[in-house]
Short mmCIF file of C-alpha atoms in Angstrom, two decimals:
data_model
loop_
_atom_site.label_atom_id
_atom_site.label_comp_id
_atom_site.label_asym_id
_atom_site.label_seq_id
_atom_site.Cartn_x
_atom_site.Cartn_y
_atom_site.Cartn_z
CA MET D 201 -0.04 0.25 0.01
CA HIS D 202 1.22 3.33 -0.72
CA PRO D 203 2.28 5.46 2.14
CA TRP D 204 -0.47 8.22 1.55
CA GLU D 205 -2.85 5.27 1.45
CA ALA D 206 -1.67 3.77 4.66
CA ARG D 207 -1.89 7.14 6.44
CA LEU D 208 -5.28 7.81 4.76
CA GLU D 209 -6.60 4.40 6.29
CA GLN D 210 -4.84 5.48 9.71
CA ILE D 211 -6.84 8.80 9.75
CA ALA D 212 -10.12 7.23 8.47
CA SER D 213 -9.84 4.46 11.12
CA THR D 214 -9.80 7.34 14.21
CA ALA D 215 -13.05 8.67 12.89
CA VAL D 216 -15.47 9.15 15.42
CA TYR D 217 -18.62 7.19 15.67
CA PRO D 218 -21.67 7.19 18.13
CA PRO D 219 -21.87 4.14 20.17
CA THR D 220 -23.06 1.30 18.57
CA PRO D 221 -26.39 0.28 19.82
CA ASP D 222 -27.60 -3.00 21.10
CA LEU D 223 -29.95 -4.27 18.20
CA TRP D 224 -30.53 -7.69 19.35
CA PRO D 225 -33.42 -7.35 21.76
CA ALA D 226 -35.39 -5.79 19.33
CA LEU D 227 -34.34 -8.04 16.47
CA ARG D 228 -35.15 -11.10 18.80
CA ARG D 229 -38.62 -10.25 19.00
CA GLU D 230 -38.88 -9.75 15.41
CA TRP D 231 -36.94 -12.84 15.18
CA THR D 232 -39.03 -15.22 17.09
CA THR D 233 -42.35 -14.08 16.15
CA GLY D 234 -42.06 -12.33 12.65
CA SER D 235 -41.64 -15.22 10.30
CA GLN D 236 -45.12 -16.63 9.58
CA ARG D 237 -46.62 -13.16 9.94
CA ARG D 238 -44.17 -11.96 7.04
CA SER D 239 -44.85 -14.85 4.53
CA ALA D 240 -48.23 -14.77 4.08
CA PRO D 241 -48.72 -11.12 2.37
CA THR D 242 -45.80 -11.95 -0.05
CA LEU D 243 -47.83 -15.26 -1.25
CA GLY D 244 -50.73 -13.13 -1.34
CA TRP D 245 -49.39 -10.65 -3.58
CA ALA D 246 -48.04 -13.32 -5.73
CA ALA D 247 -51.31 -15.00 -6.12
CA MET D 248 -53.16 -11.69 -6.88
CA GLY D 249 -50.42 -10.82 -9.22
CA ALA D 250 -50.76 -14.06 -11.13
CA VAL D 251 -54.54 -13.82 -11.10
CA ALA D 252 -54.49 -10.34 -12.47
CA LEU D 253 -52.06 -11.56 -15.38
CA ALA D 254 -54.14 -14.41 -16.18
CA VAL D 255 -57.29 -12.38 -16.55
CA GLY D 256 -55.57 -9.86 -18.34
CA LEU D 257 -53.96 -12.07 -20.94
CA ALA D 258 -57.39 -14.05 -21.16
CA LEU D 259 -59.27 -11.02 -22.21
CA VAL D 260 -56.87 -9.67 -24.89
CA ALA D 261 -56.86 -12.97 -26.42
CA ILE D 262 -60.30 -12.96 -26.89
CA PRO D 263 -60.96 -10.56 -30.22
CA SER D 264 -64.73 -9.75 -29.44
CA ALA D 265 -64.27 -9.07 -25.82
CA ARG D 266 -60.83 -6.68 -25.94
CA ALA D 267 -62.65 -4.62 -28.72
CA ALA D 268 -65.42 -4.33 -26.44
CA VAL D 269 -63.90 -3.73 -23.29
CA TYR D 270 -60.30 -2.09 -23.97
CA ARG D 271 -59.47 1.29 -25.44
CA VAL D 272 -56.03 2.17 -26.38
CA ILE D 273 -53.91 5.09 -25.47
CA GLN D 274 -50.52 5.80 -27.15
CA LEU D 275 -47.58 7.67 -25.73
CA GLY D 276 -44.43 7.28 -28.19
CA VAL D 277 -44.15 3.61 -28.86
CA VAL D 278 -46.31 2.52 -26.03
CA ARG D 279 -49.70 1.48 -26.15
CA ILE D 280 -51.87 0.92 -23.28
CA PHE D 281 -54.94 -1.24 -23.49
CA THR D 282 -57.12 -0.01 -20.89
CA GLU D 283 -60.76 -0.07 -19.70
CA SER D 284 -62.26 3.11 -20.91
CA MET D 285 -63.41 4.42 -17.41
CA THR D 286 -60.14 4.14 -15.83
CA VAL D 287 -58.51 7.10 -17.22
CA THR D 288 -58.13 9.94 -15.10
CA PRO D 289 -58.30 12.91 -15.01
CA SER D 290 -57.78 13.97 -18.60
CA ALA D 291 -55.96 11.44 -20.59
CA ALA D 292 -57.72 11.29 -23.57
CA ALA D 293 -58.58 7.57 -25.00
CA ALA D 294 -58.40 6.73 -28.47
CA PRO D 295 -61.48 4.65 -29.20
CA GLY D 296 -62.16 2.02 -31.93
CA VAL D 297 -58.15 1.06 -32.00
CA THR D 298 -58.29 -2.97 -31.59
CA PRO D 299 -55.27 -4.21 -30.07
CA SER D 300 -53.17 -6.74 -31.95
CA LEU D 301 -51.92 -8.67 -29.59
CA THR D 302 -50.66 -12.34 -29.75
CA ALA D 303 -52.17 -14.86 -27.18
CA THR D 304 -48.98 -16.73 -26.79
CA PRO D 305 -47.62 -15.55 -23.34
CA GLU D 306 -43.99 -16.43 -22.39
CA LEU D 307 -43.89 -15.44 -18.71
CA ARG D 308 -40.52 -14.34 -17.32
CA ALA D 309 -39.28 -13.15 -14.04
CA PRO D 310 -38.92 -9.49 -14.58
CA LEU D 311 -35.32 -9.28 -14.39
CA ASP D 312 -34.79 -12.37 -16.53
CA LEU D 313 -34.47 -10.38 -19.57
CA LEU D 314 -32.73 -11.33 -22.93
CA GLY D 315 -29.79 -9.13 -24.16
CA ALA D 316 -27.65 -8.58 -20.92
CA THR D 317 -25.13 -6.30 -21.84
CA SER D 318 -23.14 -3.36 -20.37
CA VAL D 319 -24.30 -0.07 -19.82
CA GLN D 320 -21.35 1.28 -22.65
CA SER D 321 -23.03 -0.93 -25.27
CA ILE D 322 -26.47 0.50 -24.59
CA ARG D 323 -24.99 3.92 -25.18
CA GLU D 324 -23.55 2.95 -28.38
CA ALA D 325 -26.56 1.39 -29.75
CA MET D 326 -29.13 4.32 -28.79
CA GLY D 327 -26.80 7.18 -29.12
CA GLU D 328 -28.26 10.40 -28.01
CA ALA D 329 -31.05 8.83 -26.80
CA PHE D 330 -29.22 7.02 -24.21
CA ARG D 331 -29.53 9.10 -20.89
CA LEU D 332 -29.12 8.06 -17.25
CA PRO D 333 -30.97 9.73 -14.44
CA THR D 334 -28.85 12.10 -12.14
CA TYR D 335 -31.23 12.45 -9.27
CA PRO D 336 -31.05 11.01 -6.76
CA PRO D 337 -27.34 12.22 -6.68
CA ASP D 338 -26.38 9.18 -4.98
CA LEU D 339 -28.17 6.72 -7.23
CA GLY D 340 -25.13 5.48 -8.99
CA ASP D 341 -24.74 3.13 -12.02
CA PRO D 342 -27.47 0.76 -13.14
CA ASP D 343 -26.71 -3.06 -11.87
CA LEU D 344 -28.04 -4.50 -14.88
CA ALA D 345 -28.30 -3.49 -18.31
CA PHE D 346 -30.23 -5.21 -21.37
CA LEU D 347 -30.45 -4.21 -25.21
CA GLN D 348 -33.51 -5.71 -26.82
CA SER D 349 -34.72 -5.04 -30.34
CA PRO D 350 -38.50 -5.44 -30.57
CA GLY D 351 -38.80 -3.58 -33.84
CA GLY D 352 -36.34 -0.81 -32.68
CA PRO D 353 -33.84 -0.55 -29.97
CA VAL D 354 -34.88 -1.03 -26.52
CA GLY D 355 -32.27 -0.55 -23.48
CA VAL D 356 -33.43 -1.65 -20.11
CA LEU D 357 -31.30 -0.45 -17.04
CA VAL D 358 -32.12 -2.05 -13.61
CA TRP D 359 -31.17 -0.78 -10.30
CA LEU D 360 -31.28 -3.67 -8.28
CA ASP D 361 -32.63 -4.21 -4.76
CA PRO D 362 -29.64 -6.29 -3.58
CA ASP D 363 -31.49 -7.57 -0.50
CA ASP D 364 -34.16 -9.05 -2.72
CA PRO D 365 -32.46 -10.03 -6.05
CA THR D 366 -35.78 -10.92 -7.59
CA ARG D 367 -36.73 -7.23 -7.29
CA ALA D 368 -36.06 -4.24 -9.17
CA ASP D 369 -35.39 -0.59 -7.10
CA LEU D 370 -35.88 1.22 -10.50
CA ALA D 371 -35.85 0.49 -14.01
CA LEU D 372 -35.60 2.57 -16.97
CA HIS D 373 -36.57 1.44 -20.38
CA VAL D 374 -35.52 3.77 -23.45
CA LEU D 375 -37.53 2.49 -26.45
CA GLY D 376 -36.21 3.78 -29.60
CA PRO D 377 -38.54 4.52 -32.95
CA GLY D 378 -40.08 1.39 -34.14
CA ALA D 379 -40.08 -0.47 -30.94
CA PHE D 380 -43.22 -1.65 -29.48
CA ALA D 381 -44.49 -1.91 -26.04
CA GLY D 382 -48.21 -2.55 -24.70
CA LYS D 383 -49.52 -2.45 -21.49
CA SER D 384 -52.93 -4.14 -20.30
CA ASP D 385 -54.98 -4.37 -17.29
CA THR D 386 -53.73 -0.86 -16.17
CA ARG D 387 -56.21 0.30 -13.17
CA LEU D 388 -55.12 4.01 -13.17
CA ILE D 389 -53.69 6.24 -15.73
CA GLN D 390 -53.04 9.95 -14.57
CA GLU D 391 -51.90 12.52 -17.28
CA THR D 392 -49.12 14.79 -16.04
CA GLN D 393 -45.84 16.30 -17.39
CA VAL D 394 -42.51 15.81 -17.39
CA SER D 395 -40.37 18.89 -18.73
CA GLY D 396 -43.26 20.47 -19.94
CA GLN D 397 -44.42 17.74 -22.23
CA LYS D 398 -47.29 15.31 -21.56
CA ALA D 399 -46.46 12.19 -19.89
CA LEU D 400 -48.51 9.23 -18.23
CA TRP D 401 -48.29 7.81 -14.71
CA LEU D 402 -49.70 4.33 -14.57
CA VAL D 403 -50.56 2.87 -10.82
CA GLY D 404 -50.96 -0.47 -10.09
CA THR D 405 -50.01 -3.96 -11.04
CA HIS D 406 -50.48 -4.35 -14.95
CA ALA D 407 -49.11 -6.41 -17.62
CA LEU D 408 -46.12 -5.25 -20.00
CA GLN D 409 -45.61 -6.84 -23.31
CA LEU D 410 -42.76 -6.10 -25.76
CA ARG D 411 -42.87 -7.69 -29.13
CA THR D 412 -40.88 -8.37 -32.15
CA GLY D 413 -41.87 -10.62 -34.85
CA GLU D 414 -42.74 -14.00 -33.63
CA MET D 415 -40.96 -13.16 -30.19
CA ASP D 416 -43.26 -12.17 -27.41
CA TYR D 417 -41.92 -11.02 -23.81
CA ARG D 418 -44.60 -10.47 -21.23
CA THR D 419 -44.18 -9.74 -17.68
CA LEU D 420 -45.97 -8.39 -14.70
CA VAL D 421 -45.40 -5.03 -13.88
CA THR D 422 -45.77 -4.32 -9.74
CA GLY D 423 -44.41 -0.98 -9.63
CA ASN D 424 -45.75 2.30 -10.95
CA VAL D 425 -44.78 3.32 -14.17
CA LEU D 426 -44.06 6.95 -15.62
CA LEU D 427 -44.00 7.26 -19.27
CA TRP D 428 -42.76 10.43 -21.41
CA GLN D 429 -41.32 10.88 -24.57
CA LEU D 430 -38.44 13.01 -25.90
CA GLY D 431 -37.77 13.64 -29.58
CA ASP D 432 -38.65 10.20 -30.85
CA THR D 433 -37.57 8.08 -27.88
CA THR D 434 -40.12 7.12 -25.44
CA TYR D 435 -38.94 6.50 -21.83
CA ARG D 436 -40.46 4.27 -19.22
CA LEU D 437 -39.38 4.47 -15.48
CA GLU D 438 -40.58 1.92 -13.08
CA THR D 439 -40.47 2.76 -9.65
CA ASP D 440 -42.07 2.34 -6.12
CA GLN D 441 -41.57 5.99 -5.37
CA PRO D 442 -44.47 8.48 -5.74
CA LEU D 443 -45.27 10.64 -8.77
CA GLU D 444 -43.29 13.57 -7.37
CA GLU D 445 -40.15 11.48 -7.09
CA ALA D 446 -40.88 9.68 -10.43
CA ILE D 447 -40.91 13.17 -12.11
CA ARG D 448 -37.78 14.46 -10.59
CA ILE D 449 -35.81 11.21 -11.50
CA ALA D 450 -37.31 11.52 -15.30
CA GLU D 451 -36.49 15.25 -15.49
CA SER D 452 -32.66 14.48 -14.22
CA LEU D 453 -31.85 12.37 -17.33
CA ARG D 454 -28.78 13.46 -18.79
CA MET X 1212 -12.43 -5.90 12.94
CA THR X 1213 -14.78 -8.89 14.01
CA PRO X 1214 -15.69 -8.57 17.63
CA LYS X 1215 -16.91 -11.81 19.10
CA THR X 1216 -19.16 -11.12 22.03
CA SER X 1217 -21.22 -14.17 22.63
CA ALA X 1218 -20.32 -17.52 23.74
CA HIS X 1219 -22.05 -19.00 20.52
CA GLY X 1220 -20.18 -16.62 18.10
CA ASP X 1221 -16.58 -17.65 20.32
CA GLN X 1222 -17.11 -21.24 19.51
CA LEU X 1223 -18.10 -21.41 15.78
CA SER X 1224 -16.74 -20.03 12.64
CA GLU X 1225 -18.68 -18.18 10.35
CA ALA X 1226 -19.83 -21.04 8.04
CA GLU X 1227 -21.12 -23.07 11.12
CA LEU X 1228 -23.02 -19.65 12.17
CA VAL X 1229 -24.54 -19.24 8.83
CA ALA X 1230 -25.58 -23.03 8.79
CA ASP X 1231 -27.02 -22.71 12.27
CA ALA X 1232 -28.97 -19.81 11.26
CA ARG X 1233 -30.33 -21.06 8.54
CA GLY X 1234 -31.47 -24.03 10.70
CA GLY X 1235 -33.38 -21.39 12.90
CA LYS X 1236 -31.12 -21.22 16.05
CA ALA X 1237 -31.47 -17.96 17.82
CA ALA X 1238 -27.99 -18.21 19.23
CA ALA X 1239 -26.76 -18.21 15.96
CA TRP X 1240 -28.66 -14.96 14.59
CA GLU X 1241 -27.53 -13.48 18.06
CA ALA X 1242 -23.93 -14.15 17.19
CA ILE X 1243 -23.95 -12.92 13.66
CA VAL X 1244 -25.65 -9.75 14.87
CA SER X 1245 -23.13 -9.25 17.70
CA ARG X 1246 -20.26 -9.84 14.94
CA HIS X 1247 -21.50 -7.38 12.48
CA ARG X 1248 -23.64 -4.70 14.22
CA GLN X 1249 -20.70 -2.32 14.76
CA ALA X 1250 -19.55 -2.46 10.98
CA VAL X 1251 -23.26 -2.24 9.77
CA PHE X 1252 -24.10 0.58 12.14
CA ARG X 1253 -21.09 2.60 11.35
CA TYR X 1254 -21.50 1.97 7.68
CA ALA X 1255 -25.10 3.21 7.92
CA TYR X 1256 -23.87 6.26 9.96
CA LEU X 1257 -21.35 7.27 7.45
CA GLN X 1258 -24.19 7.10 4.77
CA SER X 1259 -26.71 9.23 6.83
CA GLY X 1260 -24.70 10.95 9.36
CA ASP X 1261 -27.52 10.39 11.76
CA PRO X 1262 -27.40 8.27 14.99
CA ALA X 1263 -31.05 7.46 15.14
CA GLU X 1264 -31.20 6.85 11.23
CA ALA X 1265 -28.23 4.75 11.09
CA GLU X 1266 -29.73 2.66 14.00
CA ASP X 1267 -32.89 2.24 12.16
CA ILE X 1268 -30.95 1.18 9.06
CA ALA X 1269 -28.64 -1.24 11.17
CA GLN X 1270 -31.99 -2.68 12.34
CA GLU X 1271 -33.65 -3.17 9.20
CA THR X 1272 -30.54 -4.59 7.49
CA PHE X 1273 -30.54 -7.36 9.94
CA LEU X 1274 -34.55 -8.09 9.73
CA ARG X 1275 -33.83 -7.87 6.10
CA ALA X 1276 -31.02 -10.17 5.99
CA PHE X 1277 -33.17 -12.60 8.24
CA ARG X 1278 -36.17 -12.39 5.88
CA SER X 1279 -34.15 -12.98 2.63
CA PHE X 1280 -31.31 -15.33 4.26
CA HIS X 1281 -32.31 -18.00 1.52
CA HIS X 1282 -30.80 -15.60 -0.97
CA PHE X 1283 -27.61 -15.48 0.68
CA ASP X 1284 -24.66 -17.49 -0.95
CA ASP X 1285 -22.68 -19.11 1.89
CA SER X 1286 -19.76 -19.61 -0.09
CA ARG X 1287 -19.18 -16.05 0.30
CA PRO X 1288 -18.32 -13.82 3.38
CA LEU X 1289 -21.25 -12.43 5.42
CA ARG X 1290 -20.47 -9.12 6.20
CA PRO X 1291 -20.18 -7.83 2.58
CA TRP X 1292 -23.67 -9.02 2.04
CA LEU X 1293 -25.02 -7.21 5.09
CA LEU X 1294 -23.38 -4.07 4.19
CA ARG X 1295 -24.75 -4.05 0.78
CA ILE X 1296 -28.13 -4.69 2.28
CA ALA X 1297 -27.27 -1.52 4.48
CA ARG X 1298 -26.05 0.77 1.75
CA ASN X 1299 -29.23 0.29 -0.30
CA LEU X 1300 -31.73 0.64 2.66
CA ALA X 1301 -29.58 3.95 3.27
CA ARG X 1302 -29.75 4.98 -0.43
CA ASN X 1303 -33.72 4.16 -0.50
CA ARG X 1304 -34.10 6.43 2.76
CA TRP X 1305 -32.06 9.25 1.16
CA ARG X 1306 -35.10 9.40 -1.38
CA SER X 1307 -36.88 10.76 1.36
CA TRP X 1308 -37.02 14.27 0.78
CA SER X 1309 -37.41 15.20 4.58
CA ARG X 1310 -34.55 13.14 5.40
CA ARG X 1311 -32.37 15.09 2.65
CA VAL X 1312 -33.31 18.18 4.16
CA ARG X 1313 -32.24 17.21 7.47
CA ALA X 1314 -28.82 15.67 6.19
CA THR X 1315 -28.25 19.02 4.46
CA GLU X 1316 -28.73 20.85 7.76
CA ARG X 1317 -26.57 18.56 9.33
CA TRP X 1318 -23.93 19.11 6.86
CA LYS X 1319 -24.24 22.71 7.24
CA SER X 1320 -23.87 22.60 10.83
CA GLU X 1321 -20.69 20.23 10.19
CA ALA X 1322 -19.16 22.84 7.83
CA ALA X 1323 -19.74 25.52 10.07
CA THR X 1324 -17.86 23.85 12.81
CA GLU X 1325 -14.88 22.62 10.51
CA ALA X 1326 -14.49 26.49 9.24
CA ALA X 1327 -14.41 27.47 12.86
CA GLY X 1328 -11.71 24.83 13.51
CA SER X 1329 -9.88 26.16 10.18
CA GLN X 1330 -9.81 29.65 12.00
CA GLY X 1331 -8.03 28.09 15.17
CA LEU X 1332 -11.16 27.62 17.09
CA SER X 1333 -10.75 23.92 17.37
CA ASP X 1334 -7.93 21.75 18.31
CA GLY X 1335 -7.22 20.11 14.80
CA GLY X 1336 -6.47 17.11 16.77
CA PRO X 1337 -6.90 13.36 14.91
CA ALA X 1338 -10.71 13.17 15.64
CA GLN X 1339 -11.05 16.32 13.86
CA VAL X 1340 -8.67 15.68 11.19
CA ALA X 1341 -10.71 12.26 10.57
CA GLY X 1342 -13.95 14.04 10.92
CA GLN X 1343 -12.84 16.74 8.00
CA LEU X 1344 -12.00 13.34 6.06
CA ARG X 1345 -15.24 12.28 6.41
CA ARG X 1346 -16.96 15.19 5.26
CA ILE X 1347 -14.70 15.53 2.32
CA VAL X 1348 -15.55 11.87 1.24
CA ALA X 1349 -19.09 12.50 1.99
CA GLY X 1350 -19.27 15.32 -0.76
CA MET X 1351 -17.62 12.72 -3.33
CA ARG X 1352 -19.74 11.36 -6.05
CA GLU X 1353 -21.30 7.90 -5.07
CA GLY X 1354 -18.99 5.45 -6.47
CA ASP X 1355 -15.75 7.11 -4.83
CA ARG X 1356 -17.55 7.38 -1.66
CA GLN X 1357 -18.76 4.06 -1.38
CA VAL X 1358 -15.35 2.31 -2.22
CA ILE X 1359 -13.51 4.95 0.17
CA TYR X 1360 -15.59 4.16 3.10
CA LEU X 1361 -15.52 0.40 2.72
CA ARG X 1362 -11.90 0.09 2.07
CA PHE X 1363 -10.64 2.80 4.33
CA PHE X 1364 -13.16 3.57 7.08
CA LEU X 1365 -14.44 0.06 7.57
CA GLY X 1366 -10.91 -1.53 6.60
CA LEU X 1367 -12.68 -4.29 4.21
CA THR X 1368 -9.96 -5.65 2.15
CA LEU X 1369 -10.28 -5.33 -1.88
CA GLU X 1370 -11.97 -8.55 -2.12
CA GLU X 1371 -14.69 -7.91 0.46
CA THR X 1372 -15.09 -4.33 -1.04
CA SER X 1373 -15.95 -6.07 -4.11
CA GLU X 1374 -18.64 -8.41 -2.48
CA ALA X 1375 -20.04 -5.40 -1.03
CA LEU X 1376 -20.60 -3.22 -4.09
CA SER X 1377 -21.24 -6.24 -6.30
CA LEU X 1378 -18.52 -5.25 -8.66
CA PRO X 1379 -15.61 -7.27 -10.20
CA LEU X 1380 -12.48 -6.88 -8.13
CA GLY X 1381 -10.88 -5.23 -11.17
CA THR X 1382 -13.30 -2.66 -11.42
CA VAL X 1383 -13.17 -1.92 -7.64
CA LYS X 1384 -9.14 -1.57 -8.00
CA SER X 1385 -9.61 0.91 -10.92
CA ARG X 1386 -12.41 2.87 -9.21
CA LEU X 1387 -10.47 3.03 -5.62
CA SER X 1388 -7.62 4.38 -7.93
CA ARG X 1389 -9.51 7.12 -9.64
CA ALA X 1390 -11.53 7.93 -6.42
CA LEU X 1391 -8.26 8.40 -4.50
CA ASP X 1392 -6.74 10.51 -6.99
CA ARG X 1393 -9.63 12.57 -6.96
CA LEU X 1394 -9.88 12.92 -3.13
CA ARG X 1395 -5.89 13.77 -3.19
CA ASP X 1396 -6.45 16.48 -5.67
CA GLU X 1397 -9.33 17.87 -3.78
CA VAL X 1398 -7.48 17.68 -0.24
CA GLN X 1399 -4.17 19.04 -2.11
CA ARG X 1400 -6.34 22.01 -3.28
CA ASP X 1401 -8.51 23.12 -0.40
CA TYR X 1402 -7.44 21.33 2.75
CA PRO X 1403 -4.19 22.42 3.92
CA THR X 1404 -4.47 20.74 7.35
CA LEU X 1405 -5.59 17.20 6.13
CA ARG X 1406 -2.95 17.37 3.50
CA GLN X 1407 -0.28 18.04 6.20
CA ALA X 1408 -1.75 15.20 8.26
CA LEU X 1409 -1.71 12.90 5.04
CA GLU X 1410 1.97 13.62 4.54
CA GLU X 1411 3.25 13.36 7.94
#
């Protein structure tokens, strides 16, 4: 170790901290009583999600049903197939458009995407459309990066929740022109703005589909989603944060 | 770096403790908490700057570890995994606006104290120098800050730092090298007292 680094380590080791609290008494209570109480809701949400997805996919698989029940809202390359009465407060639905979904679902875990690559590869593939959030200031680099081509380039950047690697903390989809993304079973859509431009805020569990040719990727989205467009690029931010924070993140893209 | 305060922890290796914890033995969990609580709490304190916040994060870290212990790869060391959880909990909490405002207020207060110290109103002793170093690192970019906290403030090895940050060892080495270059430049430019302490 360089002498300067050794001295740095020595100084850092003398940093003063508050006394470390005794964590065990409270943890012991949780440890002895918590496991059964916690596992039930998790299974419940999983079951509810599976049912919601099954219902959503079953509906869009029946042409007459989807023509009657669904309307389509489009923002950029994303089409949202929604029940007409769920749109609030001012997002205009485009009636009479029949979604052309295929009925061959290929369900995968949300993080199990094709096209795993580096952030740099996505940057090179997407050029100026590629941007990373600079808010929150300590967000850091994404943990996972995927590049797909469902009709056009789609970059997916994922910040993982490391204590539960099946979940994402934050996910940003960058959808180039020509890509197709569909959403169904959306419960609440709110029109909002990102940098003065129209944006949509989707609340609640819904199905997401990315499609190219005969390939069909579908997954269940459990976070809230902010959709907006810059030029001919559509951005899709999935997060568990409230709308105000999602907008801040969206407007921080550089 | 690894205190052993419980009888169970004294007797068993980490692998044995992990196996016992998986088997539901409370004594194993107690020993794990005892061994790692200081590092987890201090790391949380470095992230938040607030003792109460750090205690919450540390407690939640062990709860999350307990709940998701089936995700833990027991061929790897436990401490970096715990610190990874703590870091992400701190990061998520930081997203709360009110916490950010409080942290900014603390930072302003500490900076004022530091300014007073630089004018001769404080003693400039080791604790003050270390405090100044901590505040400089706290103002660095996220990647630099984390690698310096883990490597120098918590004394992790490069391999453990790599585990805690989920980054390849080579990436950690290069990130650390760049972070230290930036830290050295900042200290040389703006912090004569710390520069002198580092060159002693």
